[in-house]
PDB file of C-alpha atoms in Angstrom:
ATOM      1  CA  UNK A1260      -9.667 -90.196  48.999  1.00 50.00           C
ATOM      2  CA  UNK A1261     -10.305 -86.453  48.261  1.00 61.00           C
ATOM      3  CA  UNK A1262      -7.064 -85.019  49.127  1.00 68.00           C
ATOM      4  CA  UNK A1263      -5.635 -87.716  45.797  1.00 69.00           C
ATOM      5  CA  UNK A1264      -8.411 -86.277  43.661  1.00 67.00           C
ATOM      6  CA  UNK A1265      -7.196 -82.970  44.847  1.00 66.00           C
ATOM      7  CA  UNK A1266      -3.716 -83.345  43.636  1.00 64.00           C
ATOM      8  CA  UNK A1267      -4.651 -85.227  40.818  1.00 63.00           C
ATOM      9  CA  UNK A1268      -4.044 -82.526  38.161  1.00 57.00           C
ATOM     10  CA  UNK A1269      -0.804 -81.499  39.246  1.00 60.00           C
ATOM     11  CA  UNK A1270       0.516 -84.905  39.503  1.00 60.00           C
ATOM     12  CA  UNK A1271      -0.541 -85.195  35.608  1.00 66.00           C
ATOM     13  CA  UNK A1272       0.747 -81.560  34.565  1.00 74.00           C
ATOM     14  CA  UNK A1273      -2.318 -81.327  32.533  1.00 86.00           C
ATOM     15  CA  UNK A1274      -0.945 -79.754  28.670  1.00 93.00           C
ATOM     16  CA  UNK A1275      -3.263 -79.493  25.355  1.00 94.00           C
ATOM     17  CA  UNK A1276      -2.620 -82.585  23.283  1.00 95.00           C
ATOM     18  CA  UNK A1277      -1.211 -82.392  19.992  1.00 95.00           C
ATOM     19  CA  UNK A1278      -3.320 -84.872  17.670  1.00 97.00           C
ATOM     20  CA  UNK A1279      -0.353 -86.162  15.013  1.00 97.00           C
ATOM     21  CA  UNK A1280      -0.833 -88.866  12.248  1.00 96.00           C
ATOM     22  CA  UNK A1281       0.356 -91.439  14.498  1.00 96.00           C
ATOM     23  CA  UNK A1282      -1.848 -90.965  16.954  1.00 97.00           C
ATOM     24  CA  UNK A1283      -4.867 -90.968  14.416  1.00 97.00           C
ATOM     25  CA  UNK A1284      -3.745 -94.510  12.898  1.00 97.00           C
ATOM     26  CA  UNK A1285      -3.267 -96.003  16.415  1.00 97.00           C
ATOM     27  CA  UNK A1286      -6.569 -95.291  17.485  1.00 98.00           C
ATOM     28  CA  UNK A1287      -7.653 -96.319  14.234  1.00 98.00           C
ATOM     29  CA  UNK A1288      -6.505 -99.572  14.866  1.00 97.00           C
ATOM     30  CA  UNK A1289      -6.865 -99.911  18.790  1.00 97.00           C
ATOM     31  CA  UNK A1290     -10.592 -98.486  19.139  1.00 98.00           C
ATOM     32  CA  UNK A1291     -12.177 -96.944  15.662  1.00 98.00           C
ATOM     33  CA  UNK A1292     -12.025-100.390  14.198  1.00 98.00           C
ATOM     34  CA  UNK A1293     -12.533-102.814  17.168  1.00 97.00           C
ATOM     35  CA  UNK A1294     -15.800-100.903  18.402  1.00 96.00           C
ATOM     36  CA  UNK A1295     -17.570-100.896  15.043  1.00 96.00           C
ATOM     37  CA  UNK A1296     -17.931 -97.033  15.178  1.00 97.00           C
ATOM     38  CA  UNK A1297     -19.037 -94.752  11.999  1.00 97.00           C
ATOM     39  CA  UNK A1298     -19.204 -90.834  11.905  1.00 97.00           C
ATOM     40  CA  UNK A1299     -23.043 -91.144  12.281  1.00 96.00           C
ATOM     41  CA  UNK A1300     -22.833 -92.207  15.614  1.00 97.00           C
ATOM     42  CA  UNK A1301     -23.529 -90.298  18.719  1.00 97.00           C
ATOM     43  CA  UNK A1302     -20.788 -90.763  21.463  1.00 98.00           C
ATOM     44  CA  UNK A1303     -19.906 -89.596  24.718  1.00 97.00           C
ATOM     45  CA  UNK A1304     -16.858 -90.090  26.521  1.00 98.00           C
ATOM     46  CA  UNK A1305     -16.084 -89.915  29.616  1.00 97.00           C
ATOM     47  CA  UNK A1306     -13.537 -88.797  32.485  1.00 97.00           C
ATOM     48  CA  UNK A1307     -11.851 -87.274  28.766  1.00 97.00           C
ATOM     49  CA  UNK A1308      -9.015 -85.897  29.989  1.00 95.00           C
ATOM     50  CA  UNK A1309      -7.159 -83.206  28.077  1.00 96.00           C
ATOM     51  CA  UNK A1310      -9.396 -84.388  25.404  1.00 97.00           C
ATOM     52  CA  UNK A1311      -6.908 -86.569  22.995  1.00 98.00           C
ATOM     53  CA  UNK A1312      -9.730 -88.891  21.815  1.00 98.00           C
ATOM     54  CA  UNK A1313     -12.552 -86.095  21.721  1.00 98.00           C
ATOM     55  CA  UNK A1314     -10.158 -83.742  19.210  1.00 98.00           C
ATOM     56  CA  UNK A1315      -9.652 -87.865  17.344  1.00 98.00           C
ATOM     57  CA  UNK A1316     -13.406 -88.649  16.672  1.00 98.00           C
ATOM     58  CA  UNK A1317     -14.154 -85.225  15.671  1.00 98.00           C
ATOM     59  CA  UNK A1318     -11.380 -85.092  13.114  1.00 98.00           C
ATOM     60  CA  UNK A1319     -12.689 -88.494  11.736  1.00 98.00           C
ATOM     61  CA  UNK A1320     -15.768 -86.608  11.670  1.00 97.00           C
ATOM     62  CA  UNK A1321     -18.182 -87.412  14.307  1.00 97.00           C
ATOM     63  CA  UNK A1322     -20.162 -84.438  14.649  1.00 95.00           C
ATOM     64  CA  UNK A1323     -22.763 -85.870  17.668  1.00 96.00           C
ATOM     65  CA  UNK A1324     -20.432 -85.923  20.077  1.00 95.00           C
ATOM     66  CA  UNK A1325     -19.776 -85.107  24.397  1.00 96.00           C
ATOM     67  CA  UNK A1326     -17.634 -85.350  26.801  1.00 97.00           C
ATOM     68  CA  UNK A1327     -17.450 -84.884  30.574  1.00 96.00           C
ATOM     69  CA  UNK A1328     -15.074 -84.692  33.090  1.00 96.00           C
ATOM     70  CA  UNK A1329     -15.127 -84.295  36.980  1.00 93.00           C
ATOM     71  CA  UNK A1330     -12.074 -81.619  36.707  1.00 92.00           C
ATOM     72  CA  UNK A1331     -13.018 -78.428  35.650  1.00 92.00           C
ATOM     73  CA  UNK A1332      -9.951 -76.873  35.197  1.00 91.00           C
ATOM     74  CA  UNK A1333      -9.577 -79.431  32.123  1.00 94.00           C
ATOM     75  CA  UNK A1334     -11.542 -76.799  30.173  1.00 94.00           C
ATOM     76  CA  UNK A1335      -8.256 -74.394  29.554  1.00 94.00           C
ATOM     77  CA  UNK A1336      -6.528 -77.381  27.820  1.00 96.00           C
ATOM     78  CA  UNK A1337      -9.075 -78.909  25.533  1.00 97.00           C
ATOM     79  CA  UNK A1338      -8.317 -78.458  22.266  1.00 97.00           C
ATOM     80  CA  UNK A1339     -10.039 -75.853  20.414  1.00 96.00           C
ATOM     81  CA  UNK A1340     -12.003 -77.692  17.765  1.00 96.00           C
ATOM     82  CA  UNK A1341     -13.835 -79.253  20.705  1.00 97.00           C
ATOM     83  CA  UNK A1342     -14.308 -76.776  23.541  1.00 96.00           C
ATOM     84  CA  UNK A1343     -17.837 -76.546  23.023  1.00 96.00           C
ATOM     85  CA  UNK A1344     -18.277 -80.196  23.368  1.00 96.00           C
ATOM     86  CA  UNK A1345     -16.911 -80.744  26.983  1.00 97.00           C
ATOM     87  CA  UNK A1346     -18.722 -80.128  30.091  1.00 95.00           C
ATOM     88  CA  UNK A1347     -16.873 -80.355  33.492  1.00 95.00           C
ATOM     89  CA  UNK A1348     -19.244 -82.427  34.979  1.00 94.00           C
ATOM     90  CA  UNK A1349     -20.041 -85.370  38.119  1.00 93.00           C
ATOM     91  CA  UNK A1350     -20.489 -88.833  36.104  1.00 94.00           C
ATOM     92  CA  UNK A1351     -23.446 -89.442  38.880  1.00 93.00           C
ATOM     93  CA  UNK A1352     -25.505 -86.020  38.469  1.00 91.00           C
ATOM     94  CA  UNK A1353     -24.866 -86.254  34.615  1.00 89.00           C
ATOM     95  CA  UNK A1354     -26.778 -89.332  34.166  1.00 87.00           C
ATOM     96  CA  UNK A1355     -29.220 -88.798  36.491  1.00 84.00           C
ATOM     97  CA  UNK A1356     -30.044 -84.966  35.342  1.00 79.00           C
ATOM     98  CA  UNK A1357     -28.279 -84.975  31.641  1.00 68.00           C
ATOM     99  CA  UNK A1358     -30.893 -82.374  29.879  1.00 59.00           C
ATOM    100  CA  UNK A1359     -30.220 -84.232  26.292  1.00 64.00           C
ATOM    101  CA  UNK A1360     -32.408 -87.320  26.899  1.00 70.00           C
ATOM    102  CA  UNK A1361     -31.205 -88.823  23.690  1.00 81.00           C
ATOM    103  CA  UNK A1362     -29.649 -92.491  23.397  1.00 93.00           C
ATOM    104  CA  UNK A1363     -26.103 -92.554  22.909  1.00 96.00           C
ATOM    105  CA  UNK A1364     -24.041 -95.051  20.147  1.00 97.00           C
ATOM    106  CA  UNK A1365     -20.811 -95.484  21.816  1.00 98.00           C
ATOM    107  CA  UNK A1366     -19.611 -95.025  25.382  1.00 98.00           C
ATOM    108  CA  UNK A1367     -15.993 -94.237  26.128  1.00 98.00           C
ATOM    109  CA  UNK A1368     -14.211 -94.966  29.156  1.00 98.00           C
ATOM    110  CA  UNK A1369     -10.396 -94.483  29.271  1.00 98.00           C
ATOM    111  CA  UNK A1370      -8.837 -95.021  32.572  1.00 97.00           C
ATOM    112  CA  UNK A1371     -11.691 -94.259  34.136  1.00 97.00           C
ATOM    113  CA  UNK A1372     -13.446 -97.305  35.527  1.00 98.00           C
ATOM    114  CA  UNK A1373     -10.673 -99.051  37.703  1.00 98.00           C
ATOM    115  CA  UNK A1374     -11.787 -95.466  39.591  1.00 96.00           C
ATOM    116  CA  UNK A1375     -14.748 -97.073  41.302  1.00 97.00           C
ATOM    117  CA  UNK A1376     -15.174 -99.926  43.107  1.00 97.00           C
ATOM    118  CA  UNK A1377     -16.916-103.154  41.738  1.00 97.00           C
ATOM    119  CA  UNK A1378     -20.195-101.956  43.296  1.00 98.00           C
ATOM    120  CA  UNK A1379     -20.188 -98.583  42.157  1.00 98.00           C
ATOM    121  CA  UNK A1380     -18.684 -99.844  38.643  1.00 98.00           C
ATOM    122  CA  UNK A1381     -21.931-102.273  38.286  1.00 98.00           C
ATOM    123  CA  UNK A1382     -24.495 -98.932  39.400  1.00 97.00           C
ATOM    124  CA  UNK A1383     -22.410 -96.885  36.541  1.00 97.00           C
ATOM    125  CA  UNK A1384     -22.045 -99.595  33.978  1.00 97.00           C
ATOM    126  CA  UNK A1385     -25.831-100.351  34.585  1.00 96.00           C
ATOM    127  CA  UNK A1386     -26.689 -96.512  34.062  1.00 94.00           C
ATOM    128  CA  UNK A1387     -24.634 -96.272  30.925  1.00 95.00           C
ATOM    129  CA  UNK A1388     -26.685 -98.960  29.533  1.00 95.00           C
ATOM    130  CA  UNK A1389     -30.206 -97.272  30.087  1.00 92.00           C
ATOM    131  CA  UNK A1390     -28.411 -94.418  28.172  1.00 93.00           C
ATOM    132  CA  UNK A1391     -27.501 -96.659  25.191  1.00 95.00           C
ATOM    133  CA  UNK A1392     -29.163 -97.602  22.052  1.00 95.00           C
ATOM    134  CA  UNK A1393     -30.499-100.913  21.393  1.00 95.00           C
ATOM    135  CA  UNK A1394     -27.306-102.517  19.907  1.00 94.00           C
ATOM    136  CA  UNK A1395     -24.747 -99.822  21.732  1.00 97.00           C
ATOM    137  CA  UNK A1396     -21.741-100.212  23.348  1.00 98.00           C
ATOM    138  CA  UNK A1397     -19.505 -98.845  26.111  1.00 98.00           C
ATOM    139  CA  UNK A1398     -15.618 -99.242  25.480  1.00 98.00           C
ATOM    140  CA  UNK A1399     -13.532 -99.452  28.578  1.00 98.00           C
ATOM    141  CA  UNK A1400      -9.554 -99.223  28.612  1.00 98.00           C
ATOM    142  CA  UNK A1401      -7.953-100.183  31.769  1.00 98.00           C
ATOM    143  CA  UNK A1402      -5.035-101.236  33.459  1.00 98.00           C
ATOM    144  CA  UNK A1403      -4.583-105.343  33.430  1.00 98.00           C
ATOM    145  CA  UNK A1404      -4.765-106.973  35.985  1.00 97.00           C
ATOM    146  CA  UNK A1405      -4.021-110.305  34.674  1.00 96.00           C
ATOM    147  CA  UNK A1406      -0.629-109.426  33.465  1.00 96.00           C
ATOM    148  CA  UNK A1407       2.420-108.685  35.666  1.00 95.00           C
ATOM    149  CA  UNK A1408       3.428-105.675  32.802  1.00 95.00           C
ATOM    150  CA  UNK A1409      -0.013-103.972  34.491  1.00 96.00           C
ATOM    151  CA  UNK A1410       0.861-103.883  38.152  1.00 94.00           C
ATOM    152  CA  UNK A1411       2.862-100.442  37.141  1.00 95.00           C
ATOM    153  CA  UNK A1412      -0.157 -98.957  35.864  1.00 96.00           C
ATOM    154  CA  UNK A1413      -2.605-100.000  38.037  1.00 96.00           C
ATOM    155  CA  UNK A1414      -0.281 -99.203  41.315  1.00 94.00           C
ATOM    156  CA  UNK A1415       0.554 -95.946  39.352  1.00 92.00           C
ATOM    157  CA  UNK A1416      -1.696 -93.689  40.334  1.00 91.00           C
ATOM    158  CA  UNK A1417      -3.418 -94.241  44.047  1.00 92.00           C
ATOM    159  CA  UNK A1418      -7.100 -92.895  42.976  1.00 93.00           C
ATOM    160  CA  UNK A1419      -7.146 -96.779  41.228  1.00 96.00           C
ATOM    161  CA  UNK A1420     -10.108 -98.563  43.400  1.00 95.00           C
ATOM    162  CA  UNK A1421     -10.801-101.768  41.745  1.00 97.00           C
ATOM    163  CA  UNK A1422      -8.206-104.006  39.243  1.00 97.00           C
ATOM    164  CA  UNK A1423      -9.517-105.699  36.210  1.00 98.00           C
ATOM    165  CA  UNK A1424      -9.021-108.704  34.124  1.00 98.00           C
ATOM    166  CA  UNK A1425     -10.238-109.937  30.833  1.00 98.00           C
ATOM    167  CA  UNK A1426     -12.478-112.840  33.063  1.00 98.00           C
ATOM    168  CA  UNK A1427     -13.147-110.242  35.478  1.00 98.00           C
ATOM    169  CA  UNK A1428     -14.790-107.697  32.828  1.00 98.00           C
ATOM    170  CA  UNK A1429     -16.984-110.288  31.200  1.00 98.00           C
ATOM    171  CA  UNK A1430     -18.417-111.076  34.974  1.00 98.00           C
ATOM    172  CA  UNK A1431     -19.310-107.343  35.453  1.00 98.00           C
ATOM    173  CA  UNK A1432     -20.724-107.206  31.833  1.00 98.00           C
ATOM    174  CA  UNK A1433     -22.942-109.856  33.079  1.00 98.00           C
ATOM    175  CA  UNK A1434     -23.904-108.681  36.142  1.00 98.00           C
ATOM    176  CA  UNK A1435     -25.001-105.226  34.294  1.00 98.00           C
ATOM    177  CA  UNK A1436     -27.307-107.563  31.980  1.00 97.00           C
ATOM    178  CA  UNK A1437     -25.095-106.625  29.034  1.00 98.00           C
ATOM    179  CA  UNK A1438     -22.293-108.833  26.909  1.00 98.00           C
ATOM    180  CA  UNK A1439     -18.154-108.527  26.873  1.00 98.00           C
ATOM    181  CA  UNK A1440     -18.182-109.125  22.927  1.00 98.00           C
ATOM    182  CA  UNK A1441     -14.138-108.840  22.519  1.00 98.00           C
ATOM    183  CA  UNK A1442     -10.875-107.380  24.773  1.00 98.00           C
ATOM    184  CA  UNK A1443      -7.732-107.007  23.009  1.00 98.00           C
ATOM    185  CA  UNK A1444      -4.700-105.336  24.077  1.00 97.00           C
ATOM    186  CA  UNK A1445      -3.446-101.846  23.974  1.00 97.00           C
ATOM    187  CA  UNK A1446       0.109-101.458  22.660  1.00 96.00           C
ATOM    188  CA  UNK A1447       2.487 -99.185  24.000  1.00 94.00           C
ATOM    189  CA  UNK A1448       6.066 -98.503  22.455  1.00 91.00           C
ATOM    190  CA  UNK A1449       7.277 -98.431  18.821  1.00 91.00           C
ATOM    191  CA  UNK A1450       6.528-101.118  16.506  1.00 91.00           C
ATOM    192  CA  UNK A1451      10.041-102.612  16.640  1.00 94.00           C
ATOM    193  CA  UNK A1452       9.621-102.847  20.475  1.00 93.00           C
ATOM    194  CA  UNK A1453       5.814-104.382  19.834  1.00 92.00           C
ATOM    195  CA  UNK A1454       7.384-106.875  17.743  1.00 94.00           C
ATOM    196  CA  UNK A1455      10.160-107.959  20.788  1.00 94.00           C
ATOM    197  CA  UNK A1456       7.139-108.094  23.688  1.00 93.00           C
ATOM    198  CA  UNK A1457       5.156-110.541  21.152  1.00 94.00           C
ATOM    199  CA  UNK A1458       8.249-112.757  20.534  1.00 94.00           C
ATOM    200  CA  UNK A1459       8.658-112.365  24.386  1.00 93.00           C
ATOM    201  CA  UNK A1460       4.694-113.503  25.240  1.00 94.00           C
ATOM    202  CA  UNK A1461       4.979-115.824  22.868  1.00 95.00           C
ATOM    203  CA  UNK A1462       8.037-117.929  24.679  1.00 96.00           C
ATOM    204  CA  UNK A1463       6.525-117.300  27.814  1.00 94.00           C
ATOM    205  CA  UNK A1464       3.098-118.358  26.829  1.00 93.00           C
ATOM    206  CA  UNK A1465       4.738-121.856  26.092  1.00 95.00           C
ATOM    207  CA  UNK A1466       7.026-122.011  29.639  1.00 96.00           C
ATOM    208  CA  UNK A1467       4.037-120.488  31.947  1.00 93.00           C
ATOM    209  CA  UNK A1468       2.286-122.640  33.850  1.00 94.00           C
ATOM    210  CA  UNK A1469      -1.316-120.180  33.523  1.00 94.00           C
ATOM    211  CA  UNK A1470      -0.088-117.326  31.139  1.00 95.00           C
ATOM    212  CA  UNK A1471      -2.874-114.593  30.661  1.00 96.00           C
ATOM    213  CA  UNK A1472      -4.785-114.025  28.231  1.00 97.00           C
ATOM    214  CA  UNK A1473      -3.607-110.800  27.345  1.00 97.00           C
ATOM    215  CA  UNK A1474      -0.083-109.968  28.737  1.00 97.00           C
ATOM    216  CA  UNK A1475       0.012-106.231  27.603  1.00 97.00           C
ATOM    217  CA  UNK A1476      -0.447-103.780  30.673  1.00 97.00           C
ATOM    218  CA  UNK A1477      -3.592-102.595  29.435  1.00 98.00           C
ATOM    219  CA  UNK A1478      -6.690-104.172  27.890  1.00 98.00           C
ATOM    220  CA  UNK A1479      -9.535-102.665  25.859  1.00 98.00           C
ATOM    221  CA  UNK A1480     -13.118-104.448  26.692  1.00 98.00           C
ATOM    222  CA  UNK A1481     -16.408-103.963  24.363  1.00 98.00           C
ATOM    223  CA  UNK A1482     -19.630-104.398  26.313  1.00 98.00           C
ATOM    224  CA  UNK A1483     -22.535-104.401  24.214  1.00 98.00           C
ATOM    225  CA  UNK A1484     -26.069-103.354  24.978  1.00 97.00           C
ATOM    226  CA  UNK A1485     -28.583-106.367  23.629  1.00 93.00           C
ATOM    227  CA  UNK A1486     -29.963-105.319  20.319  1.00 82.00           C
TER     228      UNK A1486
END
């Protein structure tokens, strides 16, 4: 599995995201709103990538905020604002040995958990919620599994180790002693094109025999911490 991980940043051609307008009102709509967050939360993402959502919260003005990666070379590409908030970083050693002991609000996982299999998703998920708040949540986005729109993504990439669907994400929430509260879908494409793949689902919800419950190739899933 190594020699994927090892290739993995070339195969993305890692640049510095450009945070634009658009960007800010679809993750307004797609995460800000759907996970009940506030600028007076303290969040952590992680596996952040170039650091897209980071530079986002910050400019909505989150000011307790982290983020960790397993790549260190992701540190030349972050952008600016938010150097000083990413850490290149193991997702295992960082819970175990993270020197800030304090609870977190929020949880972000973005393409990141379909990297471990179901066991080792359950040991993480179950960490993440010792390191939550009473009332905190971790936000997962992830290929679906339950659609035939997400065998592209989750095939896509060969470091993928487990596939996910809405019913399959409550049963780990579960499992980890915490709740699946909501999954919606993430939209790709413009709005025009949205607007065709819901008149599509919507025909093929009525011909299907067992349509899924989300047919978008990715799925967002809350998973709250009991209050």
């Amino acid at each position: 599995m190594s020699v994927f991980y090892e290739t993995y940043g070339a195969s993305k051609n890692y640049t510095t995201p450009r945070l634009t307008k658009k960007h800010i009102r679809k993750f307004d709509s797609e995460v800000w709103q759907p996970s009940g967050l506030t600028t007076g939360m303290r969040c952590l993402e992680i596996g952040c990538g170039t650091g897209h959502f980071l530079n986002y919260l910050h400019t909505k003005g989150v000011t307790d905020l982290k983020a960790i990666d397993h790549d260190a070379s992701l540190a030349a590409v972050i952008p600016a604002p938010v150097q000083d908030r990413f850490e290149a970083a193991d997702v295992w050693a960082f819970i175990e040995n993270d020197s800030d002991r304090k609870a977190y609000d929020r949880i972000f996982m973005f393409d990141v958990f379909e990297h471990f299999i179901p066991e080792d998703g359950l040991k993480l998920l179950s960490g993440l919620k010792a390191r939550l708040n009473p009332g905190g949540a971790v936000i997962l986005k992830m290929p679906n599994a339950g659609s035939p729109w997400g065998l592209q993504f989750q095939h896509g990439d060969l470091t993928h180790l487990a596939a996910y669907t809405p019913d399959s994400i409550r049963q780990m929430a579960v499992a980890a002693g915490m709740t699946c509260t909501s999954c919606w879908p993430h939209y790709l494409g413009s709005r025009s094109r949205q607007r065709l793949d819901k008149l599509l689902q919507a025909i093929l919800d009525r011909i299907a025999a067992t349509p899924p419950e989300i047919w978008e190739g990715n799925f967002y899933a809350r998973i709250d911490k009991p209050g």
